[in-house]
Amino acid sequence: MCGIIGFAGHEEAAPILLDGLARMEYRGYDSAGIAVRSDKWGLQAKKSRGRLETLYGLTHGGADLDGPLGIGHTRWATHGEPSDINAHPHISEGGNVALVHNGIIENYLEIKEWLLQKGVHFVSETDTEVAVQLLEYYYRECDSMLEAVARLIHRIEGSYAFGIICSDYPNALIAARKDAPLILGYGKGCNFIASDVTAIIKYTRDVTYMSDGEIAVVTAESIDVFDTDLTSVTKARSRISWDVSAAEKGGYPHFMFKEIMEQPEAIQNTVSPRIRDGRVVLDKFSMTPEEVRSISRIFIVACGSAYHVGMVCKYTWERLLRRQVEVSLGSEFRYRDPLVDENSLVVIISQSGETLDTMAALREAKRLGGKTLAVVNVVGSSIAREADHVLYTWAGPEIAVATTKAYSTQLALLDLIGLYFADLLGTVSAEEYREILEAVQTLPEKMRVCLEDVQKVQYLASRYFNHDSIFFIGRNLDYAMGLEGSLKLKEISYIHSEAYASGELKHGTISLIEPGTLVVALGTYEALFDKAMSNVVEVKARGAEVLALTTEKFRDRMEKTADCTIVVPDTHPIVQPSLGVVPLQLFAYYVALQRGCDIDKPRNLAKSVTVE
Ligand code: G6P
């Protein structure tokens, strides 16, 4: 995620801002910038694509920018590729407001249209520039920056943490937040804003956490907080006791755990800007309705967990689109002479956008004349650039090798794309469209419910962590979800694990079941729940210990048969794997923790596999 820092004090701001940005490097970024205000020069900003060293070089370690008030930003691209122009801070056209932003402004296109009609000129592709131009517009009208910020946050929809400086205000910076983190830091003769405590822990451990809808005015001597109606709010201070490495992980012990916990927010960021008035709206999606209607066959190509997303998608899209969907591993697809033609859609799924086999598969699909659509997390990555069409998951940077939030945002985005296509193809009823869309919209809140139950999963992990071999069984969407549950477990805990389609048990696997074997039985797919129960009975009859996963609806039945049961909320069957996978991620995490494994960097594995 983007990193924000702001400083108001009596010494030069620029070196402090650069230092703060360097401490947030672990969050991941593709460009960086700072803006500083001085009486002599007004606002000065420097920003650049690439590593922070470039910005250090550009500013001679900050020495080129004068002034005791400033804001800084590391950007992780969402709207617009990583570039000097799209980097923050963004400066208003009139030149007197500079702003940094973390989050996504959902109605930015509508506001941009409105501002364009008023004669405002834009230079970047970002949603953030819309905020700074609108802010200047309001500032001209009301002549108070605080009031202009209040008007801004009433007008925009989406998530934001803002840091703002204005050339007319020599001593104060303004901050605001909603659904994106922002803290206020109390220093000695200076004060701060920051996305996380790592940026400022060197200067202070006294902080206040801003709440949604609050606006703060920060000077060297004071911090005043207001609500959206500009009524003063009294905030409690907290004392940070974490060390720097814990602070990087937001107080969580591992990046993987932090990223599991971030999933509701990541899904919200990915789906909510794409749902408007009960419809899926894919802004800037370059595929025309005619192209969509010409699709006769769909290939999904990916590696690792992204391939497992494809496995889920095969079931959901075939149901929704009534088109054949074939899922292929990147490493297989590229060498197998696939039957791709001009009526084929080849969907490439990749978190990094750099996986070599996936990239080669994309090139092969293009060579064969297929239409290619990339679903990617890293903006401007190789796959995103080379595919004919691209849609981004807005999960933010993922640091842990074992993916969690990228997987779940891919699932959610593919649900939306599936609905969008099905609508164009006329293969989904209005009622089902509405039900699925509602299920996707309520996913973040239902996922939060799953994440409240960590103690139970932790207990189960402590009960089963020393098994040598664990089987995951399920049917249909539960089978696809089991593939991911099993991969998570083996990659970070090093326990041998396999996932099987339950119907295949009798064709071999059941011979491996003996007294005490742990079987994770997945029974969340409503249509085949009875069959899932039969398989539980079968493995129990051979002495297996059964850890079951089901939904509220089937809780009672499952609890009567399985040895222990994890329950997730009910939702539409197409969306159910997005909830079911959460306890499986947590189970893998806690088992690996019990076994003392290096969770964020499992042996022999890499986050991005750029070799064959
Ligand atoms: C590696 C990662 C996995 C990921 C896979 C594909 O194996 O550890 O988490 O699913 O690569 O990566 P991609 O970036 O293409 O999604």
XYZ file of C-alpha atoms and ligand atoms in Angstrom:
628
model
C 0.000 0.000 0.000
C 1.073 3.577 -0.440
C 2.983 5.205 2.406
C 2.319 8.736 3.636
C 4.378 10.945 5.885
C 3.914 14.584 6.838
C 6.020 16.870 9.018
C 5.396 20.251 10.677
C 8.304 21.607 12.745
C 11.115 24.125 12.922
C 13.839 22.265 11.043
C 14.183 21.287 7.395
C 11.352 18.899 6.505
C 12.778 17.235 3.379
C 15.459 14.989 4.978
C 12.948 13.885 7.645
C 10.370 13.068 4.997
C 12.891 11.043 2.979
C 13.948 9.163 6.091
C 10.298 8.365 6.909
C 9.681 7.121 3.380
C 12.751 4.901 3.583
C 11.342 3.306 6.738
C 8.123 2.470 4.894
C 9.898 0.872 1.938
C 8.895 -2.592 3.158
C 5.283 -1.733 2.234
C 6.236 -1.907 -1.424
C 6.120 1.004 -3.876
C 6.939 1.919 -7.442
C 7.524 5.670 -7.176
C 8.047 8.309 -4.520
C 7.893 12.034 -3.974
C 7.956 14.881 -1.472
C 6.602 18.441 -1.350
C 7.818 21.144 1.014
C 6.641 24.686 1.720
C 8.853 27.669 2.492
C 8.225 31.434 2.661
C 10.831 32.035 0.011
C 9.873 29.407 -2.582
C 6.253 28.567 -1.752
C 5.547 24.922 -2.661
C 8.366 22.835 -4.114
C 7.882 19.201 -5.111
C 10.132 16.470 -6.454
C 8.965 13.031 -7.432
C 10.107 10.145 -9.526
C 9.359 6.646 -10.635
C 11.507 3.893 -9.164
C 13.480 3.491 -5.984
C 13.860 6.081 -3.257
C 17.551 6.424 -4.126
C 16.450 8.243 -7.273
C 14.549 10.760 -5.172
C 17.490 11.110 -2.773
C 19.683 11.829 -5.793
C 17.220 14.259 -7.346
C 17.003 16.309 -4.137
C 20.583 15.779 -2.875
C 19.225 14.018 0.181
C 16.527 16.671 0.565
C 18.995 19.587 0.665
C 17.471 21.135 -2.476
C 14.065 21.668 -0.889
C 13.716 24.335 1.804
C 11.064 24.596 4.444
C 9.893 23.217 7.781
C 6.545 21.886 6.520
C 6.074 19.034 4.072
C 4.489 15.811 2.913
C 5.951 12.678 1.330
C 4.612 9.578 -0.361
C 5.589 6.192 -1.687
C 3.139 5.107 -4.367
C 1.872 1.671 -5.269
C 0.129 2.272 -8.575
C -3.592 1.672 -8.935
C -4.945 4.301 -11.365
C -2.302 4.965 -13.992
C 1.042 3.276 -14.495
C 4.069 3.968 -12.304
C 5.575 7.159 -13.742
C 7.027 10.497 -12.647
C 3.776 12.277 -13.490
C 1.495 9.822 -11.721
C 3.700 9.849 -8.596
C 2.567 11.898 -5.589
C 2.478 14.623 -4.330
C 0.042 16.040 -6.860
C -0.084 19.794 -7.177
C -3.248 21.691 -8.095
C -3.338 23.557 -11.389
C -3.107 26.918 -9.624
C 0.022 25.672 -7.880
C -0.952 26.402 -4.301
C -2.092 23.001 -2.979
C -0.030 19.798 -2.753
C -1.630 16.524 -1.751
C -0.641 12.903 -1.123
C -3.210 10.121 -1.030
C -3.531 6.492 -0.060
C -6.723 4.688 -1.139
C -9.045 4.760 -4.129
C -11.497 7.527 -5.018
C -14.368 5.634 -6.545
C -16.266 8.483 -8.176
C -13.172 10.196 -9.572
C -14.233 9.920 -13.225
C -17.517 11.689 -12.599
C -15.746 14.487 -10.651
C -13.045 14.725 -13.308
C -15.713 15.238 -15.998
C -17.270 17.964 -13.879
C -13.944 19.724 -13.322
C -13.002 19.426 -17.007
C -16.223 21.227 -17.864
C -15.172 23.984 -15.470
C -11.941 24.349 -17.425
C -9.567 22.525 -15.069
C -6.632 20.825 -16.803
C -5.248 17.489 -15.686
C -1.764 16.147 -16.213
C -1.906 12.651 -14.697
C -4.126 9.575 -14.989
C -4.648 9.316 -11.249
C -7.734 9.505 -9.099
C -5.608 11.529 -6.664
C -5.159 14.466 -8.992
C -8.942 14.791 -9.080
C -8.868 15.295 -5.299
C -6.270 18.038 -5.388
C -7.968 19.899 -8.245
C -11.331 19.686 -6.528
C -9.750 20.862 -3.310
C -8.301 23.939 -4.997
C -11.651 24.611 -6.621
C -13.387 24.583 -3.236
C -10.580 26.585 -1.639
C -11.083 29.358 -4.171
C -14.770 29.393 -3.309
C -14.528 29.424 0.485
C -11.038 30.773 1.173
C -10.489 28.333 4.039
C -8.415 25.210 3.490
C -10.061 23.424 6.407
C -13.520 24.049 5.023
C -12.364 23.089 1.529
C -11.093 19.747 2.867
C -14.428 19.162 4.622
C -16.248 19.835 1.344
C -13.848 17.544 -0.501
C -14.515 14.598 1.753
C -18.242 15.127 1.531
C -18.026 14.975 -2.249
C -15.739 12.011 -2.801
C -16.614 8.346 -2.410
C -14.134 5.589 -1.674
C -11.179 5.296 0.632
C -8.542 7.852 1.436
C -5.800 9.005 3.730
C -4.738 12.518 2.710
C -1.786 14.705 3.605
C -2.183 18.276 2.340
C -0.104 21.440 2.393
C -1.039 24.829 0.970
C 1.262 27.698 0.042
C -1.005 30.135 1.942
C -0.571 28.239 5.213
C 3.028 28.510 6.397
C 2.684 26.405 9.543
C -0.039 23.827 9.090
C -0.607 20.644 7.202
C -4.001 18.996 6.998
C -4.769 15.296 7.167
C -7.988 13.345 6.619
C -8.861 9.681 6.499
C -11.507 7.104 5.678
C -10.854 3.366 5.285
C -7.104 3.883 4.894
C -4.686 4.080 7.796
C -3.356 7.388 9.097
C -1.821 8.241 12.455
C -0.868 11.523 14.096
C 2.495 11.616 15.877
C 3.451 14.019 18.706
C 7.139 14.989 18.582
C 9.253 17.507 20.510
C 8.728 20.873 18.799
C 7.324 19.071 15.788
C 4.399 16.872 14.846
C 3.770 14.207 12.188
C 1.255 12.338 10.140
C 2.099 8.872 8.822
C 0.566 5.741 7.344
C 2.281 3.652 9.932
C 4.389 4.083 12.999
C 7.594 2.814 11.408
C 7.906 6.104 9.551
C 8.067 8.168 12.740
C 9.090 5.808 15.542
C 12.567 7.354 15.500
C 11.037 10.687 16.578
C 8.081 9.725 18.718
C 6.122 6.857 20.219
C 3.135 9.061 21.163
C 0.437 8.736 18.560
C -3.242 9.140 17.903
C -5.099 6.905 15.478
C -7.380 8.930 13.249
C -10.899 7.567 12.765
C -12.937 7.514 9.585
C -14.224 10.923 8.554
C -11.832 12.891 10.757
C -9.743 15.847 9.661
C -6.607 16.971 11.529
C -4.743 20.271 11.453
C -1.117 19.668 12.360
C 1.381 22.396 13.260
C 4.739 22.203 15.067
C 3.020 23.038 18.346
C -0.412 21.453 18.112
C -2.661 18.844 16.581
C -6.389 19.608 16.339
C -8.866 17.011 15.160
C -12.339 17.675 13.728
C -15.197 15.557 12.459
C -16.613 15.954 8.940
C -18.773 18.877 10.111
C -15.699 20.572 11.550
C -16.754 20.087 15.144
C -13.713 19.651 17.358
C -13.033 16.080 18.523
C -10.984 15.063 21.552
C -8.729 12.134 20.782
C -6.902 9.768 23.100
C -3.158 9.284 22.696
C -1.518 5.877 22.567
C 2.019 4.917 23.452
C 3.693 2.606 20.951
C 5.589 -0.202 22.625
C 6.468 -2.149 19.454
C 9.956 -2.311 18.104
C 10.597 -1.300 14.514
C 10.297 -4.760 12.999
C 6.923 -5.367 14.681
C 5.808 -1.929 13.588
C 6.517 -2.797 9.954
C 4.031 -5.562 10.272
C 1.451 -3.270 11.869
C 1.966 -5.073 15.167
C 1.314 -8.497 13.617
C 3.975 -11.162 14.039
C 4.213 -11.988 10.326
C 3.406 -10.374 7.013
C 1.320 -13.410 6.110
C -0.917 -12.879 9.127
C -1.155 -9.156 8.416
C -2.122 -9.881 4.824
C -4.743 -12.447 5.878
C -6.223 -9.776 8.130
C -6.121 -7.167 5.359
C -8.330 -9.245 3.079
C -11.658 -7.533 3.824
C -10.108 -4.146 3.025
C -8.299 -5.455 -0.068
C -11.511 -6.972 -1.416
C -13.414 -3.799 -0.650
C -10.847 -1.764 -2.594
C -11.034 -4.190 -5.498
C -14.780 -4.552 -5.830
C -16.547 -1.517 -4.482
C -15.243 0.961 -7.111
C -16.613 -1.480 -9.693
C -20.173 -1.721 -8.394
C -22.507 1.169 -9.086
C -26.291 1.288 -8.863
C -26.557 -2.474 -8.718
C -24.384 -3.022 -11.812
C -20.811 -4.115 -12.450
C -18.985 -1.141 -13.980
C -15.515 -1.812 -15.364
C -14.124 1.675 -15.941
C -11.585 1.918 -18.745
C -12.048 -1.753 -19.652
C -10.935 -1.929 -23.255
C -12.835 -5.038 -24.356
C -15.915 -4.108 -26.387
C -19.311 -5.815 -25.904
C -18.931 -7.225 -29.442
C -15.611 -8.805 -28.514
C -17.183 -10.339 -25.412
C -20.086 -11.709 -27.446
C -17.705 -13.310 -29.926
C -16.081 -15.511 -27.249
C -16.776 -19.181 -27.837
C -14.166 -20.700 -25.553
C -12.266 -19.531 -22.490
C -8.817 -20.535 -21.278
C -7.541 -19.523 -17.859
C -3.780 -19.719 -17.481
C -1.753 -19.135 -14.314
C 0.710 -20.672 -11.857
C 0.550 -21.557 -8.163
C -2.316 -20.060 -6.208
C -3.395 -18.001 -9.208
C -3.973 -21.336 -10.978
C -6.194 -22.358 -8.081
C -8.183 -19.175 -8.581
C -8.613 -20.386 -12.151
C -9.868 -23.741 -10.861
C -12.595 -21.992 -8.853
C -13.353 -19.808 -11.829
C -13.833 -22.788 -14.132
C -16.803 -23.882 -12.049
C -18.263 -20.408 -11.560
C -17.785 -19.115 -15.099
C -19.058 -22.252 -16.809
C -22.194 -21.904 -14.739
C -22.517 -18.184 -15.405
C -21.347 -17.913 -19.013
C -22.401 -21.260 -20.469
C -19.076 -21.372 -22.290
C -16.378 -24.007 -22.012
C -13.668 -22.895 -19.591
C -10.356 -24.700 -19.549
C -7.785 -24.042 -16.831
C -4.135 -24.559 -17.560
C -0.833 -24.183 -15.759
C 1.408 -21.624 -17.452
C 4.224 -24.166 -17.690
C 1.982 -26.685 -19.496
C 0.024 -24.332 -21.710
C 3.062 -22.816 -23.353
C 4.334 -26.141 -24.702
C 1.169 -27.994 -25.538
C -0.056 -26.426 -28.762
C -3.353 -25.261 -27.237
C -6.422 -24.931 -29.461
C -6.646 -21.165 -29.194
C -8.235 -19.197 -32.037
C -9.581 -15.681 -32.564
C -12.792 -16.536 -30.716
C -10.892 -17.701 -27.654
C -10.502 -15.549 -24.586
C -7.329 -16.333 -22.664
C -7.445 -15.011 -19.106
C -4.033 -14.698 -17.500
C -4.013 -14.435 -13.702
C -0.927 -13.231 -11.856
C -0.246 -11.303 -8.676
C 3.204 -10.120 -9.699
C 2.594 -9.882 -13.428
C 6.130 -11.240 -13.872
C 5.876 -15.044 -13.548
C 7.890 -16.354 -16.448
C 5.742 -19.348 -17.400
C 2.587 -17.264 -17.211
C 4.207 -14.569 -19.323
C 5.285 -17.150 -21.923
C 1.741 -18.547 -21.988
C 0.395 -15.047 -22.623
C 2.745 -14.635 -25.581
C 1.749 -18.031 -26.936
C -1.949 -17.139 -26.637
C -1.340 -13.891 -28.528
C 0.689 -15.683 -31.187
C -2.236 -18.039 -31.744
C -4.589 -15.098 -32.218
C -6.562 -15.324 -28.951
C -7.865 -12.300 -27.087
C -5.918 -11.927 -23.881
C -7.153 -10.469 -20.610
C -4.743 -10.118 -17.680
C -5.931 -10.028 -14.071
C -2.914 -8.628 -12.289
C -2.035 -6.933 -9.006
C 1.102 -5.035 -9.976
C 0.278 -2.083 -12.205
C 2.608 -1.686 -15.150
C 4.095 -5.199 -14.745
C 5.166 -7.130 -17.850
C 1.976 -9.185 -18.122
C -0.189 -6.104 -17.597
C 1.646 -4.307 -20.376
C 1.619 -7.119 -22.902
C -1.959 -8.375 -22.549
C -4.625 -6.932 -24.870
C -6.799 -6.032 -21.892
C -6.054 -5.715 -18.203
C -8.040 -5.471 -15.003
C -6.258 -4.922 -11.709
C -6.853 -6.378 -8.300
C -6.250 -3.592 -5.839
C -4.849 -5.753 -3.056
C -1.826 -3.544 -2.371
C 1.656 -5.028 -2.198
C 1.943 -8.540 -0.893
C 5.149 -9.284 0.974
C 4.714 -12.837 2.349
C 5.731 -15.504 -0.156
C 2.525 -17.469 0.451
C -0.203 -15.428 -1.183
C -3.448 -14.718 0.648
C -4.926 -11.326 -0.150
C -3.886 -11.492 -3.810
C -5.647 -14.867 -4.092
C -8.857 -13.591 -2.534
C -8.974 -10.349 -4.506
C -8.441 -12.332 -7.714
C -11.404 -14.528 -6.795
C -13.608 -11.534 -6.064
C -12.612 -9.665 -9.213
C -13.212 -12.748 -11.362
C -16.704 -13.011 -9.862
C -17.352 -9.460 -11.049
C -15.867 -10.067 -14.487
C -17.927 -13.260 -14.774
C -21.089 -11.319 -13.975
C -20.170 -8.562 -16.415
C -19.618 -11.068 -19.224
C -22.698 -13.112 -18.349
C -24.812 -9.989 -18.544
C -23.471 -9.176 -22.022
C -23.931 -12.771 -23.154
C -27.431 -12.925 -21.713
C -26.604 -16.068 -19.743
C -27.548 -14.900 -16.250
C -31.021 -14.079 -14.976
C -31.632 -10.652 -13.452
C -32.330 -12.321 -10.131
C -29.124 -14.322 -10.013
C -27.114 -11.294 -11.169
C -28.503 -9.309 -8.250
C -27.936 -12.116 -5.744
C -24.321 -12.682 -6.764
C -23.543 -8.975 -6.832
C -24.989 -8.585 -3.367
C -22.893 -11.534 -2.190
C -19.732 -9.915 -3.574
C -20.641 -6.611 -1.932
C -21.163 -8.195 1.458
C -18.025 -10.312 1.182
C -15.769 -7.944 3.190
C -18.149 -7.876 6.145
C -18.679 -11.674 6.109
C -14.953 -12.187 5.815
C -14.495 -10.090 8.956
C -16.738 -12.597 10.724
C -14.410 -15.436 9.585
C -11.436 -13.495 10.898
C -12.992 -13.113 14.334
C -12.695 -16.853 14.854
C -8.915 -17.133 14.889
C -8.712 -18.681 18.371
C -10.667 -21.717 17.279
C -8.440 -22.285 14.243
C -5.393 -21.700 16.435
C -6.603 -24.377 18.834
C -7.196 -26.839 15.978
C -3.718 -26.153 14.620
C -2.230 -26.914 18.033
C -4.144 -30.200 17.991
C -3.014 -31.313 14.537
C 0.315 -29.650 13.851
C 2.401 -32.783 14.184
C 0.652 -34.861 11.542
C 2.899 -36.026 8.702
C 0.327 -36.076 5.992
C -2.967 -34.214 5.609
C -5.638 -34.735 2.940
C -8.147 -32.159 1.761
C -11.292 -33.524 0.154
C -14.239 -31.765 -1.445
C -16.443 -31.623 -4.499
C -16.891 -28.962 -7.158
C -16.050 -25.537 -5.669
C -14.959 -27.207 -2.438
C -12.433 -29.266 -4.378
C -11.071 -26.138 -6.072
C -10.853 -24.376 -2.711
C -9.185 -27.446 -1.172
C -6.363 -27.204 -3.707
C -5.480 -23.799 -2.294
C -5.926 -24.902 1.339
C -3.580 -27.803 0.757
C -0.986 -25.693 -1.065
C -0.986 -23.087 1.734
C -0.415 -25.802 4.297
C 2.401 -27.594 2.515
C 4.260 -24.495 1.374
C 4.631 -22.941 4.788
C 4.442 -25.886 7.221
C 6.296 -28.479 5.070
C 3.662 -31.098 5.912
C 2.869 -33.419 3.031
C -0.596 -32.538 1.855
C -2.814 -33.326 -1.129
C -6.237 -32.197 -2.227
C -8.608 -34.633 -3.912
C -11.993 -34.452 -5.518
C -13.937 -36.548 -3.023
C -15.473 -38.690 -5.735
C -11.985 -39.918 -6.589
C -11.312 -41.283 -3.112
C -12.431 -44.752 -4.052
C -10.098 -44.748 -7.057
C -6.956 -44.817 -4.989
C -6.597 -42.282 -2.211
C -8.775 -44.075 0.269
C -6.057 -46.723 0.553
C -3.936 -44.072 2.284
C -6.503 -43.485 5.011
C -5.652 -45.309 8.214
C -6.513 -44.741 11.873
C -5.548 -41.218 12.851
C -5.011 -39.822 9.329
C -6.168 -36.209 9.272
C -8.701 -35.422 6.567
C -9.865 -31.844 6.086
C -13.364 -32.335 4.671
C -14.801 -29.354 2.843
C -18.569 -29.141 2.849
C -19.497 -25.591 1.960
C -20.915 -26.267 -1.515
C -24.620 -26.470 -0.868
C -25.673 -28.452 -3.930
C -23.407 -31.385 -3.048
C -23.468 -31.228 0.728
C -25.109 -34.638 1.126
C -22.402 -36.239 -0.981
C -19.737 -34.429 1.041
C -21.277 -35.936 4.179
C -21.127 -39.427 2.677
C -17.411 -38.980 2.074
C -16.903 -37.846 5.661
C -18.616 -41.029 6.838
C -16.477 -43.141 4.502
C -13.154 -41.800 5.730
C -14.277 -41.900 9.343
C -15.195 -45.561 8.898
C -11.508 -46.156 8.058
C -10.349 -44.385 11.177
C -9.659 -40.895 9.817
C -9.776 -37.887 12.094
C -12.031 -35.384 10.301
C -11.645 -31.641 10.543
C -14.616 -30.263 8.631
C -15.395 -26.896 7.135
C -18.987 -25.955 6.444
C -21.459 -23.094 6.501
C -23.948 -22.009 9.165
C -26.737 -23.743 7.282
C -25.105 -27.160 7.648
C -23.409 -26.653 11.002
C -25.618 -29.043 12.971
C -25.365 -31.906 10.524
C -21.623 -31.614 10.148
C -20.966 -31.252 13.862
C -22.734 -34.556 14.512
C -20.334 -36.473 12.271
C -16.967 -34.719 12.059
C -14.460 -34.650 14.926
C -14.335 -30.887 14.803
C -15.984 -28.324 12.577
C -15.133 -24.817 11.428
C -18.121 -22.774 10.322
C -18.201 -19.807 7.945
C -21.183 -17.567 7.119
C -23.537 -18.544 4.307
C -23.401 -16.672 1.041
C -24.186 -17.301 -2.628
C -22.495 -20.570 -3.707
C -20.388 -18.797 -6.335
C -18.873 -16.541 -3.689
C -18.627 -19.191 -0.946
C -14.987 -20.214 -1.662
C -13.883 -16.658 -0.881
C -15.098 -17.180 2.685
C -14.123 -20.838 3.005
C -10.512 -20.239 2.127
C -9.961 -17.886 5.089
C -9.925 -20.551 7.841
C -7.756 -22.717 5.589
C -5.198 -19.901 5.327
C -5.322 -19.423 9.091
C -4.988 -23.161 9.698
C -1.864 -23.299 7.520
C -0.491 -20.236 9.289
C -0.995 -21.557 12.822
C 0.262 -25.052 11.969
C 3.440 -23.515 10.523
C 3.756 -21.328 13.609
C 3.510 -24.364 15.906
C 6.205 -26.085 13.866
C 8.531 -23.101 14.116
C 8.721 -22.538 10.358
C 9.918 -19.383 8.639
C 6.402 -18.345 7.682
C 7.050 -15.298 5.508
C 9.963 -16.880 3.657
C 9.411 -20.627 3.366
C 12.392 -22.694 2.299
C 13.137 -23.026 -1.413
C 10.293 -20.725 -2.461
C 10.230 -17.286 -4.062
C 7.506 -14.680 -4.198
C 7.846 -14.241 -7.907
C 9.182 -17.047 -10.091
C 10.887 -15.367 -13.016
C 12.811 -18.411 -14.221
C 11.512 -21.548 -15.840
C 4.899 -18.200 -6.530
C 4.218 -17.630 -5.290
C 2.732 -17.989 -5.296
C 2.080 -17.507 -6.569
C 2.808 -18.023 -7.804
C 2.332 -17.326 -9.063
O 4.896 -19.580 -6.468
O 4.806 -18.138 -4.122
O 2.093 -17.406 -4.181
O 0.739 -17.941 -6.590
O 4.212 -17.759 -7.711
O 2.720 -15.988 -8.971
P 1.969 -14.798 -9.668
O 2.757 -13.581 -9.269
O 2.040 -15.052 -11.144
O 0.575 -14.789 -9.172
